[in-house]
Amino acid sequence: MGMFGNGEQSPLTRRRFLGWSQGLMAAVSAAPWMSARAETEPEHPAENEDYYDKLGIDKIINAAGTYTYLTAAVMPPEVQRAVAKAALHPVVLKDLQKASGEYLAKKLRCEAALVSSGASAALTLATAACVASANNLKPEQIPQEVGGMKNEVIVQKAHRYEYDHAMQLCGVRIVEVVTVEDYRNAFTRKTVMTNFFNAAEAGEIDRKTWLNIAHQHGVPCHLDAAADMPPVENLWKYTEMGFDLVCFSGGKGIRGPQNAGLLLGRKKLIDLAVQNDNPNSDAVGRGMKVAKEQIVGMVAAVDWLLSRDEAADQAEYRRRADVIAAAVKNVPTMKSEIFVPEIANHVPHLILAYDPAVVGISPTEVQKKLQAEKPRIELNPATGSTGRLGTHSNENTIVVGTWMLQPGEAEIVGRRLREVLTHPRA
Ligand SMILES: *Cc1c(COP(=O)(O)O)cnc(C)c1O
């Protein structure tokens, strides 16, 4: 173990230690271990070293949106400052978890809150809490003892998604239902929880009916609203509607750190989620650690968000869409439309529809061209494909998400799109 007890010392920690110790070294210059250490000290990296450049990583222009594979949102300066400041001092992790949870619960009008390492981790911790509550299980018994106990989670067939995996980490079994009648019949003495995928585009059972029936059976309901802010009131709407647990991604619309998220809901269940979370080591949430910087960043992001003028932000996203639409309006056959998805990513998306046979390049070819240049531009993944934005995108549409663009980038995207569409073989 190193002298800081963590096996290895970060260069930063060592530098700070050495900075502090310079006076001491002058006084005790005979101390052999200290001078030996100083001789092997690496050179300080330049103050403004850019590690993306050092690693050969392109910085992208994000004309897509808050997609995980594109590192989702960039934190606003206020949040970046809070993160940097939190990095300067150690604290007791559990105390920070507790205080941040209490602060967020007040701000977001729910009984209790927990900063998780993302919406997916929040869903795992929600599941662990419901399993623990139904079976009176200790964290160290999840998942290996769950198979023989109450372990059923009810989900609408149309709400099955990749994140089911986050629940299955706790050893539960998913029970699919389609009709309200199926749903009523699905409750057994083994039911521990239900999950509602808020942005699902299909499913016969609405939120209120879903809640009422589960609560008649005394079963808690989790709602996954990961990407469903804005509007900001969604942060309290669903808990106030009666959902026992609700998760949000911290790094999408909320613009906190990408590896942070929120689990909001009933105190009794949040307390159980906390027990199944790190820093407890024998727990399903041990690998889902949120560092002090990200916990503070999450709180700062919520503060930042609550201070925003949402209408003004939405108007700015629309202005950017207008800038890009204007840049390509003379491309033959071009028609532009602004589309705001109903639930997830509820912000203006620019849809550019044209005839590739006339223009000479398809939307997916345009997408690849913009990815290949510097600066690399990433269009929305619905570009050139059907199904991702309902009927609003197809093989003949380019889709631009404008809300993650930085100042001046809408103009660049507009110009580059115009160049590629007017000189497709350049
Ligand atoms: C993005 C997303 C998640 C995962 O969010 P993370 O914060 O990246 O863990 C979960 N559910 C839905 C519906 C999402 O869109």
Short mmCIF file of C-alpha atoms and ligand atoms in Angstrom, two decimals:
data_model
loop_
_atom_site.label_atom_id
_atom_site.label_comp_id
_atom_site.label_asym_id
_atom_site.label_seq_id
_atom_site.Cartn_x
_atom_site.Cartn_y
_atom_site.Cartn_z
CA MET A 1 0.00 0.00 0.00
CA GLY A 2 1.20 3.51 -0.79
CA MET A 3 1.36 6.15 1.84
CA PHE A 4 -2.11 7.39 0.92
CA GLY A 5 -3.51 3.94 1.48
CA ASN A 6 -4.76 3.36 -2.05
CA GLY A 7 -1.97 1.32 -3.55
CA GLU A 8 -1.01 3.91 -6.10
CA GLN A 9 -0.73 7.65 -5.93
CA SER A 10 -2.03 9.91 -8.63
CA PRO A 11 0.60 12.31 -9.97
CA LEU A 12 -1.62 15.13 -8.79
CA THR A 13 -1.71 13.87 -5.24
CA ARG A 14 2.02 13.40 -5.24
CA ARG A 15 2.67 16.80 -6.68
CA ARG A 16 0.50 18.44 -4.09
CA PHE A 17 2.21 16.48 -1.38
CA LEU A 18 5.59 17.54 -2.71
CA GLY A 19 4.49 21.17 -3.05
CA TRP A 20 3.41 21.17 0.55
CA SER A 21 6.57 19.40 1.60
CA GLN A 22 9.08 21.68 -0.12
CA GLY A 23 9.57 23.75 3.02
CA LEU A 24 9.91 20.60 5.02
CA MET A 25 12.49 19.21 2.59
CA ALA A 26 14.58 22.33 2.87
CA ALA A 27 14.62 21.90 6.60
CA VAL A 28 15.19 18.14 6.63
CA SER A 29 17.36 17.79 3.56
CA ALA A 30 19.07 14.80 5.05
CA ALA A 31 15.92 12.65 4.86
CA PRO A 32 17.01 10.12 2.21
CA TRP A 33 13.53 8.78 1.28
CA MET A 34 12.32 12.22 0.46
CA SER A 35 15.14 13.23 -1.86
CA ALA A 36 15.00 9.86 -3.62
CA ARG A 37 11.32 10.46 -4.30
CA ALA A 38 11.96 13.97 -5.58
CA GLU A 39 14.53 12.74 -8.11
CA THR A 40 12.07 10.32 -9.70
CA GLU A 41 9.23 12.85 -9.79
CA PRO A 42 8.00 13.11 -13.41
CA GLU A 43 7.82 16.50 -15.07
CA HIS A 44 4.60 18.37 -14.49
CA PRO A 45 2.24 18.09 -17.43
CA ALA A 46 1.76 21.48 -19.07
CA GLU A 47 -0.94 23.47 -17.31
CA ASN A 48 -3.32 23.29 -20.28
CA GLU A 49 -2.49 19.85 -21.57
CA ASP A 50 -5.37 18.55 -23.66
CA TYR A 51 -5.70 14.83 -23.01
CA TYR A 52 -8.04 14.28 -25.96
CA ASP A 53 -5.28 15.60 -28.22
CA LYS A 54 -2.67 13.59 -26.37
CA LEU A 55 -4.75 10.43 -26.87
CA GLY A 56 -5.59 11.24 -30.49
CA ILE A 57 -9.32 11.52 -29.77
CA ASP A 58 -11.50 13.72 -32.01
CA LYS A 59 -13.64 16.30 -30.29
CA ILE A 60 -16.99 16.07 -32.01
CA ILE A 61 -19.68 18.55 -32.86
CA ASN A 62 -22.71 16.92 -31.32
CA ALA A 63 -25.60 17.44 -33.74
CA ALA A 64 -27.16 14.22 -32.46
CA GLY A 65 -28.39 14.71 -28.90
CA THR A 66 -27.73 13.25 -25.45
CA TYR A 67 -26.64 9.82 -26.64
CA THR A 68 -24.60 7.68 -24.29
CA TYR A 69 -22.23 6.55 -27.08
CA LEU A 70 -21.41 10.22 -27.76
CA THR A 71 -20.78 10.93 -24.05
CA ALA A 72 -24.25 12.52 -23.73
CA ALA A 73 -24.24 16.13 -22.48
CA VAL A 74 -21.45 18.60 -21.82
CA MET A 75 -21.79 19.96 -18.29
CA PRO A 76 -22.49 23.70 -18.05
CA PRO A 77 -19.62 25.83 -16.60
CA GLU A 78 -21.39 26.11 -13.23
CA VAL A 79 -21.45 22.32 -12.95
CA GLN A 80 -17.86 21.94 -14.19
CA ARG A 81 -16.73 24.36 -11.48
CA ALA A 82 -18.59 22.45 -8.77
CA VAL A 83 -16.98 19.20 -9.95
CA ALA A 84 -13.48 20.73 -9.99
CA LYS A 85 -13.97 22.16 -6.50
CA ALA A 86 -15.22 18.87 -5.09
CA ALA A 87 -12.04 17.21 -6.36
CA LEU A 88 -9.90 19.30 -4.03
CA HIS A 89 -10.97 17.67 -0.76
CA PRO A 90 -11.77 14.20 0.54
CA VAL A 91 -15.01 13.74 2.50
CA VAL A 92 -16.85 10.84 4.11
CA LEU A 93 -18.66 9.23 1.17
CA LYS A 94 -21.72 8.06 3.11
CA ASP A 95 -22.21 11.52 4.59
CA LEU A 96 -22.08 13.06 1.11
CA GLN A 97 -24.52 10.46 -0.26
CA LYS A 98 -26.96 11.18 2.57
CA ALA A 99 -26.74 14.97 2.44
CA SER A 100 -27.02 15.10 -1.36
CA GLY A 101 -30.03 12.77 -1.26
CA GLU A 102 -31.81 14.90 1.32
CA TYR A 103 -31.05 18.10 -0.58
CA LEU A 104 -32.31 16.67 -3.87
CA ALA A 105 -35.45 15.21 -2.31
CA LYS A 106 -36.39 18.69 -1.09
CA LYS A 107 -35.64 20.35 -4.42
CA LEU A 108 -37.42 17.65 -6.42
CA ARG A 109 -40.42 17.33 -4.08
CA CYS A 110 -40.15 13.65 -3.24
CA GLU A 111 -39.72 11.74 0.02
CA ALA A 112 -36.17 10.65 -0.67
CA ALA A 113 -33.49 10.63 -3.34
CA LEU A 114 -30.23 8.92 -4.17
CA VAL A 115 -27.49 9.90 -6.63
CA SER A 116 -26.68 6.74 -8.58
CA SER A 117 -24.07 6.18 -11.27
CA GLY A 118 -26.76 6.56 -13.95
CA ALA A 119 -30.35 5.66 -14.69
CA SER A 120 -29.36 2.09 -15.38
CA ALA A 121 -27.73 1.77 -11.95
CA ALA A 122 -30.77 3.46 -10.41
CA LEU A 123 -32.92 0.73 -11.96
CA THR A 124 -30.69 -1.97 -10.48
CA LEU A 125 -30.80 -0.35 -7.04
CA ALA A 126 -34.58 0.11 -7.32
CA THR A 127 -34.91 -3.59 -8.08
CA ALA A 128 -32.61 -4.54 -5.20
CA ALA A 129 -34.71 -2.36 -2.88
CA CYS A 130 -37.97 -4.00 -3.98
CA VAL A 131 -36.49 -7.50 -3.72
CA ALA A 132 -35.10 -6.70 -0.26
CA SER A 133 -38.41 -5.20 0.85
CA ALA A 134 -40.52 -8.14 -0.33
CA ASN A 135 -38.24 -10.84 1.11
CA ASN A 136 -36.56 -9.06 3.98
CA LEU A 137 -33.23 -9.90 2.30
CA LYS A 138 -29.83 -8.52 3.21
CA PRO A 139 -27.64 -6.98 0.46
CA GLU A 140 -25.23 -9.93 0.54
CA GLN A 141 -28.08 -12.31 -0.43
CA ILE A 142 -28.79 -10.53 -3.74
CA PRO A 143 -28.76 -11.99 -6.39
CA GLN A 144 -27.77 -15.54 -5.45
CA GLU A 145 -30.68 -16.28 -3.08
CA VAL A 146 -33.36 -14.46 -5.05
CA GLY A 147 -34.22 -17.39 -7.35
CA GLY A 148 -36.00 -19.29 -4.58
CA MET A 149 -37.84 -16.29 -3.17
CA LYS A 150 -40.31 -13.64 -4.25
CA ASN A 151 -38.68 -12.58 -7.50
CA GLU A 152 -41.23 -11.51 -10.12
CA VAL A 153 -41.23 -8.12 -11.87
CA ILE A 154 -44.25 -7.30 -14.04
CA VAL A 155 -43.65 -5.39 -17.29
CA GLN A 156 -45.78 -4.65 -20.34
CA LYS A 157 -44.57 -6.61 -23.35
CA ALA A 158 -44.20 -3.32 -25.27
CA HIS A 159 -42.02 -1.96 -22.45
CA ARG A 160 -39.38 -4.70 -22.65
CA TYR A 161 -36.02 -3.06 -23.42
CA GLU A 162 -32.25 -3.43 -23.10
CA TYR A 163 -32.36 -2.05 -19.57
CA ASP A 164 -34.25 -5.14 -18.36
CA HIS A 165 -30.71 -6.35 -17.87
CA ALA A 166 -30.30 -3.80 -15.07
CA MET A 167 -33.15 -5.48 -13.15
CA GLN A 168 -32.05 -9.01 -13.96
CA LEU A 169 -28.74 -8.28 -12.21
CA CYS A 170 -30.72 -8.74 -9.00
CA GLY A 171 -31.83 -12.26 -9.94
CA VAL A 172 -35.43 -11.38 -10.74
CA ARG A 173 -37.66 -12.90 -13.39
CA ILE A 174 -39.64 -10.67 -15.75
CA VAL A 175 -43.34 -11.45 -16.24
CA GLU A 176 -44.78 -9.94 -19.45
CA VAL A 177 -48.33 -8.67 -19.77
CA VAL A 178 -50.30 -7.15 -22.65
CA THR A 179 -53.88 -6.45 -21.59
CA VAL A 180 -55.24 -5.01 -18.34
CA GLU A 181 -56.72 -8.42 -17.64
CA ASP A 182 -53.30 -10.09 -18.08
CA TYR A 183 -51.93 -7.52 -15.73
CA ARG A 184 -54.51 -8.16 -12.99
CA ASN A 185 -53.87 -11.89 -13.28
CA ALA A 186 -50.09 -11.54 -13.24
CA PHE A 187 -49.89 -10.58 -9.58
CA THR A 188 -48.90 -13.54 -7.43
CA ARG A 189 -47.40 -13.88 -3.98
CA LYS A 190 -44.01 -13.74 -5.72
CA THR A 191 -44.47 -10.28 -7.28
CA VAL A 192 -41.93 -7.79 -5.97
CA MET A 193 -42.19 -4.83 -8.35
CA THR A 194 -43.43 -3.47 -11.66
CA ASN A 195 -41.45 -1.45 -14.20
CA PHE A 196 -42.97 1.16 -16.53
CA PHE A 197 -40.85 2.41 -19.45
CA ASN A 198 -42.07 5.98 -19.63
CA ALA A 199 -41.08 6.72 -23.23
CA ALA A 200 -42.37 3.42 -24.66
CA GLU A 201 -44.35 4.12 -27.80
CA ALA A 202 -46.72 1.21 -27.36
CA GLY A 203 -48.45 -0.63 -24.53
CA GLU A 204 -52.17 -0.84 -23.74
CA ILE A 205 -51.98 0.09 -20.07
CA ASP A 206 -51.68 3.76 -19.11
CA ARG A 207 -49.75 5.06 -16.11
CA LYS A 208 -52.70 5.62 -13.77
CA THR A 209 -54.26 2.22 -14.41
CA TRP A 210 -50.84 0.62 -14.03
CA LEU A 211 -50.32 2.26 -10.64
CA ASN A 212 -53.81 1.63 -9.28
CA ILE A 213 -53.75 -2.09 -9.95
CA ALA A 214 -50.23 -2.56 -8.54
CA HIS A 215 -51.10 -0.60 -5.43
CA GLN A 216 -54.24 -2.68 -4.90
CA HIS A 217 -51.79 -5.57 -4.55
CA GLY A 218 -49.37 -3.55 -2.42
CA VAL A 219 -46.64 -3.81 -5.05
CA PRO A 220 -44.27 -0.86 -5.68
CA CYS A 221 -43.95 0.63 -9.18
CA HIS A 222 -40.75 1.88 -10.75
CA LEU A 223 -40.87 4.29 -13.70
CA ASP A 224 -37.89 4.70 -16.03
CA ALA A 225 -37.84 8.33 -17.16
CA ALA A 226 -34.11 8.36 -17.95
CA ALA A 227 -34.25 10.64 -20.98
CA ASP A 228 -37.52 12.38 -20.13
CA MET A 229 -36.40 15.79 -18.97
CA PRO A 230 -37.35 18.44 -20.27
CA PRO A 231 -39.87 19.49 -19.18
CA VAL A 232 -38.29 20.04 -15.79
CA GLU A 233 -41.52 19.30 -13.93
CA ASN A 234 -41.16 15.67 -14.96
CA LEU A 235 -38.61 15.51 -12.14
CA TRP A 236 -41.53 15.63 -9.68
CA LYS A 237 -44.57 14.83 -11.84
CA TYR A 238 -44.20 11.06 -11.73
CA THR A 239 -43.42 10.68 -8.04
CA GLU A 240 -46.37 12.99 -7.33
CA MET A 241 -48.51 10.79 -9.60
CA GLY A 242 -47.76 7.91 -7.22
CA PHE A 243 -44.81 6.05 -8.72
CA ASP A 244 -42.88 4.64 -5.76
CA LEU A 245 -39.53 4.94 -7.53
CA VAL A 246 -38.50 6.98 -10.58
CA CYS A 247 -35.11 7.09 -12.28
CA PHE A 248 -33.47 9.77 -14.43
CA SER A 249 -30.17 9.85 -16.22
CA GLY A 250 -27.93 12.56 -14.78
CA GLY A 251 -25.90 13.17 -17.92
CA LYS A 252 -28.66 13.54 -20.48
CA GLY A 253 -31.03 16.52 -20.38
CA ILE A 254 -30.15 17.37 -16.78
CA ARG A 255 -26.53 17.95 -17.91
CA GLY A 256 -24.82 16.56 -14.89
CA PRO A 257 -21.89 14.14 -15.08
CA GLN A 258 -22.50 11.29 -17.52
CA ASN A 259 -21.84 8.73 -14.82
CA ALA A 260 -24.52 10.05 -12.49
CA GLY A 261 -28.25 9.58 -12.23
CA LEU A 262 -31.17 9.98 -9.87
CA LEU A 263 -33.37 7.52 -8.06
CA LEU A 264 -36.32 9.37 -6.52
CA GLY A 265 -39.17 8.03 -4.43
CA ARG A 266 -40.39 6.56 -1.19
CA LYS A 267 -38.10 6.87 1.79
CA LYS A 268 -38.40 3.24 2.85
CA LEU A 269 -37.37 2.01 -0.59
CA ILE A 270 -34.62 4.59 -1.11
CA ASP A 271 -33.18 3.57 2.28
CA LEU A 272 -33.05 -0.02 1.02
CA ALA A 273 -31.48 1.12 -2.26
CA VAL A 274 -28.80 2.88 -0.22
CA GLN A 275 -28.08 -0.33 1.72
CA ASN A 276 -27.57 -2.16 -1.58
CA ASP A 277 -25.29 0.58 -2.92
CA ASN A 278 -21.58 1.30 -2.52
CA PRO A 279 -19.50 1.93 -0.49
CA ASN A 280 -20.96 -1.27 1.01
CA SER A 281 -18.82 -3.93 -0.61
CA ASP A 282 -21.00 -7.03 -0.40
CA ALA A 283 -23.78 -5.45 -2.43
CA VAL A 284 -25.06 -5.46 -6.00
CA GLY A 285 -24.37 -1.73 -6.25
CA ARG A 286 -20.71 -1.96 -5.24
CA GLY A 287 -19.51 -1.56 -8.82
CA MET A 288 -21.82 1.40 -9.42
CA LYS A 289 -19.80 3.93 -7.49
CA VAL A 290 -20.39 7.63 -7.90
CA ALA A 291 -17.33 9.60 -6.91
CA LYS A 292 -17.60 12.70 -4.76
CA GLU A 293 -17.04 14.88 -7.83
CA GLN A 294 -20.01 13.35 -9.64
CA ILE A 295 -22.30 13.46 -6.62
CA VAL A 296 -21.58 17.15 -6.22
CA GLY A 297 -21.87 17.62 -9.99
CA MET A 298 -25.30 16.00 -9.96
CA VAL A 299 -26.52 18.33 -7.22
CA ALA A 300 -25.04 21.34 -9.02
CA ALA A 301 -26.71 20.25 -12.27
CA VAL A 302 -30.11 20.14 -10.57
CA ASP A 303 -29.50 23.61 -9.09
CA TRP A 304 -28.45 24.83 -12.54
CA LEU A 305 -31.49 23.27 -14.19
CA LEU A 306 -33.93 24.76 -11.70
CA SER A 307 -32.49 28.21 -12.44
CA ARG A 308 -33.08 27.96 -16.21
CA ASP A 309 -35.77 29.59 -18.31
CA GLU A 310 -37.00 26.51 -20.13
CA ALA A 311 -38.95 28.42 -22.79
CA ALA A 312 -35.85 30.44 -23.65
CA ASP A 313 -33.74 27.26 -23.92
CA GLN A 314 -36.31 25.63 -26.20
CA ALA A 315 -36.42 28.80 -28.34
CA GLU A 316 -32.64 28.68 -28.69
CA TYR A 317 -32.74 25.01 -29.85
CA ARG A 318 -35.36 26.05 -32.41
CA ARG A 319 -33.26 29.01 -33.56
CA ARG A 320 -30.35 26.65 -34.22
CA ALA A 321 -32.65 24.37 -36.22
CA ASP A 322 -33.77 27.41 -38.24
CA VAL A 323 -30.14 28.38 -38.93
CA ILE A 324 -29.38 24.92 -40.31
CA ALA A 325 -32.62 24.69 -42.29
CA ALA A 326 -31.90 28.09 -43.88
CA ALA A 327 -28.42 26.95 -44.90
CA VAL A 328 -29.76 24.02 -46.94
CA LYS A 329 -33.05 25.46 -48.17
CA ASN A 330 -31.84 25.79 -51.79
CA VAL A 331 -30.84 22.15 -52.10
CA PRO A 332 -33.18 20.67 -54.77
CA THR A 333 -36.27 18.87 -53.37
CA MET A 334 -35.34 19.84 -49.77
CA LYS A 335 -38.15 20.14 -47.23
CA SER A 336 -37.51 20.89 -43.61
CA GLU A 337 -39.64 20.24 -40.55
CA ILE A 338 -39.12 20.70 -36.84
CA PHE A 339 -40.28 17.78 -34.76
CA VAL A 340 -40.47 17.61 -30.96
CA PRO A 341 -40.76 14.05 -29.62
CA GLU A 342 -43.53 13.64 -27.06
CA ILE A 343 -41.67 12.11 -24.10
CA ALA A 344 -37.97 11.27 -24.41
CA ASN A 345 -35.73 14.01 -25.87
CA HIS A 346 -38.60 16.50 -25.77
CA VAL A 347 -36.71 19.17 -27.74
CA PRO A 348 -36.79 20.45 -31.36
CA HIS A 349 -35.25 18.05 -33.88
CA LEU A 350 -34.64 19.29 -37.42
CA ILE A 351 -35.80 16.83 -40.09
CA LEU A 352 -34.38 17.45 -43.56
CA ALA A 353 -36.22 15.42 -46.19
CA TYR A 354 -35.02 15.29 -49.81
CA ASP A 355 -34.77 13.03 -52.81
CA PRO A 356 -31.31 11.38 -52.82
CA ALA A 357 -31.73 10.42 -56.50
CA VAL A 358 -31.94 14.12 -57.41
CA VAL A 359 -29.34 15.40 -54.93
CA GLY A 360 -26.87 12.60 -55.60
CA ILE A 361 -26.11 11.51 -52.04
CA SER A 362 -28.11 9.60 -49.43
CA PRO A 363 -28.57 10.70 -45.81
CA THR A 364 -26.39 7.87 -44.50
CA GLU A 365 -23.64 8.85 -46.96
CA VAL A 366 -23.89 12.46 -45.74
CA GLN A 367 -23.67 11.17 -42.17
CA LYS A 368 -20.48 9.23 -42.97
CA LYS A 369 -18.90 12.19 -44.76
CA LEU A 370 -19.49 14.47 -41.80
CA GLN A 371 -18.06 11.85 -39.46
CA ALA A 372 -14.91 11.64 -41.56
CA GLU A 373 -14.00 15.31 -41.43
CA LYS A 374 -12.44 17.63 -38.91
CA PRO A 375 -14.12 18.74 -36.83
CA ARG A 376 -16.10 15.52 -36.84
CA ILE A 377 -19.86 16.16 -36.93
CA GLU A 378 -22.26 13.57 -35.53
CA LEU A 379 -25.82 13.72 -36.85
CA ASN A 380 -28.77 12.21 -34.98
CA PRO A 381 -28.76 8.39 -35.22
CA ALA A 382 -32.26 8.48 -36.73
CA THR A 383 -30.64 9.85 -39.92
CA GLY A 384 -31.45 7.65 -42.90
CA SER A 385 -33.45 5.14 -40.89
CA THR A 386 -37.05 4.35 -40.15
CA GLY A 387 -38.55 3.69 -36.78
CA ARG A 388 -36.40 5.80 -34.48
CA LEU A 389 -38.53 8.93 -34.61
CA GLY A 390 -41.89 7.37 -35.39
CA THR A 391 -42.98 8.34 -38.89
CA HIS A 392 -40.76 11.41 -38.89
CA SER A 393 -37.60 9.81 -40.18
CA ASN A 394 -36.91 7.42 -43.04
CA GLU A 395 -34.17 6.54 -45.53
CA ASN A 396 -34.60 9.99 -47.16
CA THR A 397 -34.19 12.16 -44.07
CA ILE A 398 -31.28 13.73 -42.24
CA VAL A 399 -32.06 14.34 -38.57
CA VAL A 400 -30.26 17.02 -36.55
CA GLY A 401 -30.59 17.27 -32.78
CA THR A 402 -29.67 20.85 -31.89
CA TRP A 403 -29.76 20.96 -28.09
CA MET A 404 -26.22 19.74 -27.46
CA LEU A 405 -24.60 22.10 -29.99
CA GLN A 406 -22.20 24.63 -28.52
CA PRO A 407 -22.26 28.33 -29.47
CA GLY A 408 -21.40 28.82 -33.15
CA GLU A 409 -21.74 25.15 -34.07
CA ALA A 410 -25.20 25.39 -35.67
CA GLU A 411 -23.62 27.67 -38.28
CA ILE A 412 -20.81 25.14 -38.91
CA VAL A 413 -23.27 22.24 -39.23
CA GLY A 414 -25.44 24.25 -41.64
CA ARG A 415 -22.46 25.20 -43.80
CA ARG A 416 -21.03 21.69 -43.93
CA LEU A 417 -24.40 20.14 -44.73
CA ARG A 418 -24.87 22.62 -47.56
CA GLU A 419 -21.41 21.87 -48.95
CA VAL A 420 -21.90 18.11 -48.86
CA LEU A 421 -25.42 18.26 -50.32
CA THR A 422 -24.46 20.64 -53.14
CA HIS A 423 -21.13 18.98 -53.99
CA PRO A 424 -21.83 15.37 -53.12
CA ARG A 425 -18.79 13.96 -54.91
CA ALA A 426 -16.29 16.57 -53.72
C1 LIG B 1 -30.26 6.37 -21.29
C2 LIG B 1 -31.29 5.48 -20.69
C3 LIG B 1 -30.98 4.68 -19.59
C4 LIG B 1 -29.59 4.60 -19.01
O1 LIG B 1 -29.17 5.81 -18.50
P1 LIG B 1 -27.70 5.95 -17.90
O2 LIG B 1 -27.79 7.21 -17.09
O3 LIG B 1 -26.77 6.07 -19.05
O4 LIG B 1 -27.44 4.75 -17.08
C5 LIG B 1 -31.97 3.89 -19.05
N1 LIG B 1 -33.21 3.91 -19.54
C6 LIG B 1 -33.56 4.67 -20.61
C7 LIG B 1 -34.96 4.63 -21.11
C8 LIG B 1 -32.60 5.49 -21.22
O5 LIG B 1 -32.94 6.26 -22.24
#
